[in-house]
Amino acid sequence: EVQLVESGGGLVQPGGSLRLSCAASGISFPEYEMNWVRQAPGKGLEWISFITGPATTMYYADSVKGRFTISRDNARDSLYLQMNSLRTEDTAIYYCTRGRDNWYFDLWGRGTLVTVSS
Amino acid sequence: DIRMTQSPSSLSASVGDTVTITCQASQDIMNYLNWYQQKSGEAPKLLISDASSLETGVPLRFSGSGSGTHFSFTISSLQPEDFATYYCQQFDNVPLTFGGGTKVEIK
């Protein structure tokens, strides 16, 4: 089955860290660029990070630059998001999404909820 | 950053109606625009790419048009399963940016 499954979300205190994972199945994972997109409760979509198939290029939104790191393990068909120095405004559902031809987000996971609160 | 202004933010319509959503970019993005549908509690779904190309399997009642800074998205003959929130997204420049969304509700 073609799917993306996120994990690793949860409750964390401000200033804390969390590592999200996204497991891909049914796709040729190394061939695709991947992205993380988040959605704060009741709000719209915010793109936060991109990584190429061979992990040679990464981009970040200014809101997470210097705090979040995107990475991937093509041998494990997995995408990661290391989140440090978390803030209350990082509270959101985090989706991993496949970028067909870079920027067409044609496959999404169900998301994982990150709550930053004391 | 390119700002995407989507309007209206919400609308009420009846089954069978035709609805149109607009998206304005703060600078020329050619046709580097996608449209997504998000139903409550679900992940977004890509409907239209490159401003007007319908994704495989998406019903023909969905359409998109525009280029440069002004874009529109139309649902002809609204169906019960179309009640959702719709987002435009530009990919001309990083950071990618989304419009604020349009919630299509049942009248």
PDB file of C-alpha atoms in Angstrom:
ATOM      1  CA  GLU A   1       0.000   0.000   0.000  1.00  0.00           C
ATOM      2  CA  VAL A   2       1.232   3.472  -0.878  1.00  0.00           C
ATOM      3  CA  GLN A   3       1.375   5.476   2.324  1.00  0.00           C
ATOM      4  CA  LEU A   4       3.288   7.791   4.605  1.00  0.00           C
ATOM      5  CA  VAL A   5       3.005   7.305   8.354  1.00  0.00           C
ATOM      6  CA  GLU A   6       4.246   9.918  10.802  1.00  0.00           C
ATOM      7  CA  SER A   7       5.184   9.225  14.397  1.00  0.00           C
ATOM      8  CA  GLY A   8       6.993  10.840  17.293  1.00  0.00           C
ATOM      9  CA  GLY A   9       4.589  13.606  18.229  1.00  0.00           C
ATOM     10  CA  GLY A  10       3.551  14.334  21.776  1.00  0.00           C
ATOM     11  CA  LEU A  11       3.597  16.837  24.611  1.00  0.00           C
ATOM     12  CA  VAL A  12       6.858  18.679  25.240  1.00  0.00           C
ATOM     13  CA  GLN A  13       7.783  21.664  27.364  1.00  0.00           C
ATOM     14  CA  PRO A  14       8.942  24.946  25.833  1.00  0.00           C
ATOM     15  CA  GLY A  15      12.639  24.746  25.086  1.00  0.00           C
ATOM     16  CA  GLY A  16      12.488  20.994  24.675  1.00  0.00           C
ATOM     17  CA  SER A  17      13.219  18.740  21.728  1.00  0.00           C
ATOM     18  CA  LEU A  18      11.356  16.162  19.711  1.00  0.00           C
ATOM     19  CA  ARG A  19      12.184  14.007  16.708  1.00  0.00           C
ATOM     20  CA  LEU A  20       9.469  13.191  14.217  1.00  0.00           C
ATOM     21  CA  SER A  21       9.668  10.260  11.831  1.00  0.00           C
ATOM     22  CA  CYS A  22       7.827   9.477   8.616  1.00  0.00           C
ATOM     23  CA  ALA A  23       7.855   5.942   7.263  1.00  0.00           C
ATOM     24  CA  ALA A  24       7.171   5.530   3.571  1.00  0.00           C
ATOM     25  CA  SER A  25       5.830   2.387   1.955  1.00  0.00           C
ATOM     26  CA  GLY A  26       4.761   1.449  -1.537  1.00  0.00           C
ATOM     27  CA  ILE A  27       6.859   4.162  -3.180  1.00  0.00           C
ATOM     28  CA  SER A  28      10.420   4.446  -4.485  1.00  0.00           C
ATOM     29  CA  PHE A  29      11.326   6.658  -1.567  1.00  0.00           C
ATOM     30  CA  PRO A  30      14.899   7.622  -2.629  1.00  0.00           C
ATOM     31  CA  GLU A  31      13.564   9.048  -5.895  1.00  0.00           C
ATOM     32  CA  TYR A  32      11.348  11.650  -4.259  1.00  0.00           C
ATOM     33  CA  GLU A  33      11.858  14.992  -2.638  1.00  0.00           C
ATOM     34  CA  MET A  34      10.077  15.191   0.703  1.00  0.00           C
ATOM     35  CA  ASN A  35       8.619  17.996   2.777  1.00  0.00           C
ATOM     36  CA  TRP A  36       7.195  18.740   6.197  1.00  0.00           C
ATOM     37  CA  VAL A  37       4.062  20.872   6.400  1.00  0.00           C
ATOM     38  CA  ARG A  38       2.371  21.825   9.662  1.00  0.00           C
ATOM     39  CA  GLN A  39      -1.038  23.075  10.710  1.00  0.00           C
ATOM     40  CA  ALA A  40      -1.664  24.821  14.005  1.00  0.00           C
ATOM     41  CA  PRO A  41      -5.011  24.007  15.656  1.00  0.00           C
ATOM     42  CA  GLY A  42      -7.811  25.611  13.657  1.00  0.00           C
ATOM     43  CA  LYS A  43      -5.345  27.367  11.347  1.00  0.00           C
ATOM     44  CA  GLY A  44      -4.063  27.040   7.804  1.00  0.00           C
ATOM     45  CA  LEU A  45      -1.178  25.146   6.274  1.00  0.00           C
ATOM     46  CA  GLU A  46       2.456  26.177   6.712  1.00  0.00           C
ATOM     47  CA  TRP A  47       5.295  24.630   4.728  1.00  0.00           C
ATOM     48  CA  ILE A  48       8.365  24.251   6.948  1.00  0.00           C
ATOM     49  CA  SER A  49      11.032  22.135   5.270  1.00  0.00           C
ATOM     50  CA  PHE A  50      12.169  20.340   2.085  1.00  0.00           C
ATOM     51  CA  ILE A  51      14.847  17.779   1.294  1.00  0.00           C
ATOM     52  CA  THR A  52      15.981  16.357  -2.036  1.00  0.00           C
ATOM     53  CA  GLY A  53      16.085  12.607  -2.734  1.00  0.00           C
ATOM     54  CA  PRO A  54      19.853  12.242  -2.160  1.00  0.00           C
ATOM     55  CA  ALA A  55      19.670  14.713   0.777  1.00  0.00           C
ATOM     56  CA  THR A  56      22.017  17.140  -0.941  1.00  0.00           C
ATOM     57  CA  THR A  57      19.755  20.173  -0.586  1.00  0.00           C
ATOM     58  CA  MET A  58      17.502  21.286   2.261  1.00  0.00           C
ATOM     59  CA  TYR A  59      15.302  24.339   2.687  1.00  0.00           C
ATOM     60  CA  TYR A  60      13.575  25.735   5.746  1.00  0.00           C
ATOM     61  CA  ALA A  61      10.941  28.300   6.575  1.00  0.00           C
ATOM     62  CA  ASP A  62      12.302  31.243   8.536  1.00  0.00           C
ATOM     63  CA  SER A  63      10.050  30.289  11.454  1.00  0.00           C
ATOM     64  CA  VAL A  64      12.040  27.084  12.067  1.00  0.00           C
ATOM     65  CA  LYS A  65      15.447  27.839  10.559  1.00  0.00           C
ATOM     66  CA  GLY A  66      18.249  27.132  13.018  1.00  0.00           C
ATOM     67  CA  ARG A  67      15.960  25.104  15.299  1.00  0.00           C
ATOM     68  CA  PHE A  68      14.668  22.285  13.078  1.00  0.00           C
ATOM     69  CA  THR A  69      16.682  19.871  10.941  1.00  0.00           C
ATOM     70  CA  ILE A  70      15.264  17.702   8.186  1.00  0.00           C
ATOM     71  CA  SER A  71      16.983  14.461   7.262  1.00  0.00           C
ATOM     72  CA  ARG A  72      16.268  11.121   5.642  1.00  0.00           C
ATOM     73  CA  ASP A  73      17.497   7.539   5.597  1.00  0.00           C
ATOM     74  CA  ASN A  74      16.840   6.132   2.149  1.00  0.00           C
ATOM     75  CA  ALA A  75      17.872   2.638   3.243  1.00  0.00           C
ATOM     76  CA  ARG A  76      15.031   2.715   5.765  1.00  0.00           C
ATOM     77  CA  ASP A  77      12.562   4.653   3.537  1.00  0.00           C
ATOM     78  CA  SER A  78      12.263   7.186   6.327  1.00  0.00           C
ATOM     79  CA  LEU A  79      12.111  10.952   6.722  1.00  0.00           C
ATOM     80  CA  TYR A  80      12.890  12.789   9.942  1.00  0.00           C
ATOM     81  CA  LEU A  81      12.431  16.193  11.543  1.00  0.00           C
ATOM     82  CA  GLN A  82      14.595  17.016  14.542  1.00  0.00           C
ATOM     83  CA  MET A  83      12.934  19.866  16.426  1.00  0.00           C
ATOM     84  CA  ASN A  84      14.943  21.749  19.069  1.00  0.00           C
ATOM     85  CA  SER A  85      14.241  24.846  21.172  1.00  0.00           C
ATOM     86  CA  LEU A  86      10.526  24.264  20.782  1.00  0.00           C
ATOM     87  CA  ARG A  87       8.120  27.144  21.328  1.00  0.00           C
ATOM     88  CA  THR A  88       4.425  27.230  22.119  1.00  0.00           C
ATOM     89  CA  GLU A  89       3.796  28.488  18.589  1.00  0.00           C
ATOM     90  CA  ASP A  90       5.230  25.229  17.207  1.00  0.00           C
ATOM     91  CA  THR A  91       2.112  23.432  18.471  1.00  0.00           C
ATOM     92  CA  ALA A  92       0.588  21.854  15.361  1.00  0.00           C
ATOM     93  CA  ILE A  93      -0.155  18.733  13.412  1.00  0.00           C
ATOM     94  CA  TYR A  94       2.967  17.890  11.414  1.00  0.00           C
ATOM     95  CA  TYR A  95       2.481  16.230   8.047  1.00  0.00           C
ATOM     96  CA  CYS A  96       5.120  14.649   5.875  1.00  0.00           C
ATOM     97  CA  THR A  97       4.411  14.929   2.210  1.00  0.00           C
ATOM     98  CA  ARG A  98       5.948  13.652  -0.982  1.00  0.00           C
ATOM     99  CA  GLY A  99       7.025  16.298  -3.443  1.00  0.00           C
ATOM    100  CA  ARG A 100       6.436  14.970  -6.944  1.00  0.00           C
ATOM    101  CA  ASP A 101       8.754  16.961  -9.214  1.00  0.00           C
ATOM    102  CA  ASN A 102       9.771  18.866  -6.076  1.00  0.00           C
ATOM    103  CA  TRP A 103       6.693  20.897  -5.311  1.00  0.00           C
ATOM    104  CA  TYR A 104       3.530  18.937  -6.109  1.00  0.00           C
ATOM    105  CA  PHE A 105       2.499  17.541  -2.730  1.00  0.00           C
ATOM    106  CA  ASP A 106       0.663  14.528  -4.039  1.00  0.00           C
ATOM    107  CA  LEU A 107       0.952  12.117  -1.101  1.00  0.00           C
ATOM    108  CA  TRP A 108       0.420  13.020   2.550  1.00  0.00           C
ATOM    109  CA  GLY A 109       0.586  11.191   5.831  1.00  0.00           C
ATOM    110  CA  ARG A 110      -2.193  11.482   8.415  1.00  0.00           C
ATOM    111  CA  GLY A 111      -0.010  13.730  10.543  1.00  0.00           C
ATOM    112  CA  THR A 112       1.328  13.651  14.080  1.00  0.00           C
ATOM    113  CA  LEU A 113       0.343  16.171  16.763  1.00  0.00           C
ATOM    114  CA  VAL A 114       3.038  18.123  18.569  1.00  0.00           C
ATOM    115  CA  THR A 115       1.939  20.107  21.629  1.00  0.00           C
ATOM    116  CA  VAL A 116       4.393  22.512  23.229  1.00  0.00           C
ATOM    117  CA  SER A 117       3.150  23.526  26.640  1.00  0.00           C
ATOM    118  CA  SER A 118       4.301  23.809  30.213  1.00  0.00           C
TER     119      SER A 118
ATOM    120  CA  ASP B   1       8.283  35.938   0.901  1.00  0.00           C
ATOM    121  CA  ILE B   2       5.396  35.676  -1.550  1.00  0.00           C
ATOM    122  CA  ARG B   3       2.067  36.397   0.110  1.00  0.00           C
ATOM    123  CA  MET B   4      -0.956  34.478  -1.113  1.00  0.00           C
ATOM    124  CA  THR B   5      -4.277  36.198  -0.471  1.00  0.00           C
ATOM    125  CA  GLN B   6      -7.225  33.871  -0.805  1.00  0.00           C
ATOM    126  CA  SER B   7     -10.857  34.966  -0.842  1.00  0.00           C
ATOM    127  CA  PRO B   8     -13.394  34.548   0.451  1.00  0.00           C
ATOM    128  CA  SER B   9     -12.267  32.979   3.725  1.00  0.00           C
ATOM    129  CA  SER B  10     -15.575  31.148   3.870  1.00  0.00           C
ATOM    130  CA  LEU B  11     -18.724  30.725   1.838  1.00  0.00           C
ATOM    131  CA  SER B  12     -22.052  28.980   2.116  1.00  0.00           C
ATOM    132  CA  ALA B  13     -23.471  27.196  -0.873  1.00  0.00           C
ATOM    133  CA  SER B  14     -26.020  24.575  -1.805  1.00  0.00           C
ATOM    134  CA  VAL B  15     -25.596  21.270  -3.583  1.00  0.00           C
ATOM    135  CA  GLY B  16     -25.626  21.986  -7.305  1.00  0.00           C
ATOM    136  CA  ASP B  17     -24.240  25.508  -6.989  1.00  0.00           C
ATOM    137  CA  THR B  18     -21.132  26.751  -8.759  1.00  0.00           C
ATOM    138  CA  VAL B  19     -18.539  28.294  -6.438  1.00  0.00           C
ATOM    139  CA  THR B  20     -15.404  30.236  -7.272  1.00  0.00           C
ATOM    140  CA  ILE B  21     -12.433  30.955  -5.023  1.00  0.00           C
ATOM    141  CA  THR B  22      -9.733  33.441  -5.910  1.00  0.00           C
ATOM    142  CA  CYS B  23      -6.076  33.545  -4.955  1.00  0.00           C
ATOM    143  CA  GLN B  24      -3.842  36.564  -5.492  1.00  0.00           C
ATOM    144  CA  ALA B  25      -0.059  36.404  -5.300  1.00  0.00           C
ATOM    145  CA  SER B  26       1.985  39.359  -4.083  1.00  0.00           C
ATOM    146  CA  GLN B  27       4.259  38.980  -7.119  1.00  0.00           C
ATOM    147  CA  ASP B  28       4.288  37.196 -10.468  1.00  0.00           C
ATOM    148  CA  ILE B  29       4.424  33.442  -9.942  1.00  0.00           C
ATOM    149  CA  MET B  30       3.680  32.481 -13.570  1.00  0.00           C
ATOM    150  CA  ASN B  31       1.566  29.331 -13.244  1.00  0.00           C
ATOM    151  CA  TYR B  32       3.431  27.864 -10.264  1.00  0.00           C
ATOM    152  CA  LEU B  33       0.279  27.330  -8.231  1.00  0.00           C
ATOM    153  CA  ASN B  34      -1.430  24.289  -6.755  1.00  0.00           C
ATOM    154  CA  TRP B  35      -4.875  23.835  -5.186  1.00  0.00           C
ATOM    155  CA  TYR B  36      -5.592  21.474  -2.292  1.00  0.00           C
ATOM    156  CA  GLN B  37      -8.753  20.224  -0.621  1.00  0.00           C
ATOM    157  CA  GLN B  38      -8.791  19.417   3.086  1.00  0.00           C
ATOM    158  CA  LYS B  39     -11.727  17.727   4.723  1.00  0.00           C
ATOM    159  CA  SER B  40     -12.197  17.966   8.469  1.00  0.00           C
ATOM    160  CA  GLY B  41      -9.766  15.735  10.337  1.00  0.00           C
ATOM    161  CA  GLU B  42      -7.967  14.647   7.180  1.00  0.00           C
ATOM    162  CA  ALA B  43      -4.737  15.494   5.398  1.00  0.00           C
ATOM    163  CA  PRO B  44      -4.874  17.811   2.377  1.00  0.00           C
ATOM    164  CA  LYS B  45      -5.327  16.373  -1.078  1.00  0.00           C
ATOM    165  CA  LEU B  46      -3.784  17.796  -4.238  1.00  0.00           C
ATOM    166  CA  LEU B  47      -6.516  18.627  -6.765  1.00  0.00           C
ATOM    167  CA  ILE B  48      -4.933  20.934  -9.316  1.00  0.00           C
ATOM    168  CA  SER B  49      -1.317  21.586 -10.241  1.00  0.00           C
ATOM    169  CA  ASP B  50       0.279  24.264 -12.413  1.00  0.00           C
ATOM    170  CA  ALA B  51      -2.808  26.435 -11.935  1.00  0.00           C
ATOM    171  CA  SER B  52      -5.067  24.425 -14.231  1.00  0.00           C
ATOM    172  CA  SER B  53      -3.972  20.765 -14.527  1.00  0.00           C
ATOM    173  CA  LEU B  54      -6.390  18.379 -12.898  1.00  0.00           C
ATOM    174  CA  GLU B  55      -4.770  15.568 -10.933  1.00  0.00           C
ATOM    175  CA  THR B  56      -5.588  12.027 -11.987  1.00  0.00           C
ATOM    176  CA  GLY B  57      -8.880  10.870 -10.548  1.00  0.00           C
ATOM    177  CA  VAL B  58     -10.140  14.326  -9.601  1.00  0.00           C
ATOM    178  CA  PRO B  59     -13.681  14.958 -10.906  1.00  0.00           C
ATOM    179  CA  LEU B  60     -14.075  17.266 -13.880  1.00  0.00           C
ATOM    180  CA  ARG B  61     -16.316  19.616 -11.902  1.00  0.00           C
ATOM    181  CA  PHE B  62     -13.114  21.014 -10.384  1.00  0.00           C
ATOM    182  CA  SER B  63     -11.161  23.503 -12.474  1.00  0.00           C
ATOM    183  CA  GLY B  64      -8.490  26.148 -12.108  1.00  0.00           C
ATOM    184  CA  SER B  65      -7.276  29.064 -14.148  1.00  0.00           C
ATOM    185  CA  GLY B  66      -5.019  32.068 -14.069  1.00  0.00           C
ATOM    186  CA  SER B  67      -1.393  33.057 -14.294  1.00  0.00           C
ATOM    187  CA  GLY B  68       0.867  35.783 -13.019  1.00  0.00           C
ATOM    188  CA  THR B  69      -0.751  37.099  -9.862  1.00  0.00           C
ATOM    189  CA  HIS B  70      -4.447  36.249 -10.206  1.00  0.00           C
ATOM    190  CA  PHE B  71      -5.858  32.747 -10.004  1.00  0.00           C
ATOM    191  CA  SER B  72      -9.263  31.180  -9.598  1.00  0.00           C
ATOM    192  CA  PHE B  73     -10.597  27.790  -8.587  1.00  0.00           C
ATOM    193  CA  THR B  74     -14.119  26.698  -9.493  1.00  0.00           C
ATOM    194  CA  ILE B  75     -16.345  23.859  -8.427  1.00  0.00           C
ATOM    195  CA  SER B  76     -19.222  23.368 -10.836  1.00  0.00           C
ATOM    196  CA  SER B  77     -22.319  21.651  -9.502  1.00  0.00           C
ATOM    197  CA  LEU B  78     -21.198  21.347  -5.883  1.00  0.00           C
ATOM    198  CA  GLN B  79     -21.591  17.853  -4.421  1.00  0.00           C
ATOM    199  CA  PRO B  80     -22.042  16.885  -0.755  1.00  0.00           C
ATOM    200  CA  GLU B  81     -18.481  15.491  -0.611  1.00  0.00           C
ATOM    201  CA  ASP B  82     -17.045  18.849  -1.754  1.00  0.00           C
ATOM    202  CA  PHE B  83     -17.746  20.620   1.514  1.00  0.00           C
ATOM    203  CA  ALA B  84     -14.224  21.196   2.792  1.00  0.00           C
ATOM    204  CA  THR B  85     -11.496  23.822   3.065  1.00  0.00           C
ATOM    205  CA  TYR B  86      -9.516  24.696  -0.038  1.00  0.00           C
ATOM    206  CA  TYR B  87      -5.998  26.127  -0.164  1.00  0.00           C
ATOM    207  CA  CYS B  88      -3.863  27.614  -2.903  1.00  0.00           C
ATOM    208  CA  GLN B  89      -0.076  27.189  -2.721  1.00  0.00           C
ATOM    209  CA  GLN B  90       2.669  28.880  -4.706  1.00  0.00           C
ATOM    210  CA  PHE B  91       5.899  27.125  -5.581  1.00  0.00           C
ATOM    211  CA  ASP B  92       7.644  29.821  -7.560  1.00  0.00           C
ATOM    212  CA  ASN B  93       9.918  30.664  -4.639  1.00  0.00           C
ATOM    213  CA  VAL B  94      11.096  29.234  -1.361  1.00  0.00           C
ATOM    214  CA  PRO B  95       9.574  29.576   1.160  1.00  0.00           C
ATOM    215  CA  LEU B  96       6.556  27.897  -0.337  1.00  0.00           C
ATOM    216  CA  THR B  97       3.472  29.670   0.890  1.00  0.00           C
ATOM    217  CA  PHE B  98      -0.202  28.792   1.155  1.00  0.00           C
ATOM    218  CA  GLY B  99      -3.251  30.968   1.012  1.00  0.00           C
ATOM    219  CA  GLY B 100      -5.262  31.306   4.193  1.00  0.00           C
ATOM    220  CA  GLY B 101      -7.888  28.836   3.028  1.00  0.00           C
ATOM    221  CA  THR B 102     -11.542  28.981   2.004  1.00  0.00           C
ATOM    222  CA  LYS B 103     -14.045  26.965   3.971  1.00  0.00           C
ATOM    223  CA  VAL B 104     -16.963  25.843   1.808  1.00  0.00           C
ATOM    224  CA  GLU B 105     -19.973  25.164   4.008  1.00  0.00           C
ATOM    225  CA  ILE B 106     -23.452  23.875   3.396  1.00  0.00           C
ATOM    226  CA  LYS B 107     -26.143  26.535   3.140  1.00  0.00           C
TER     227      LYS B 107
END
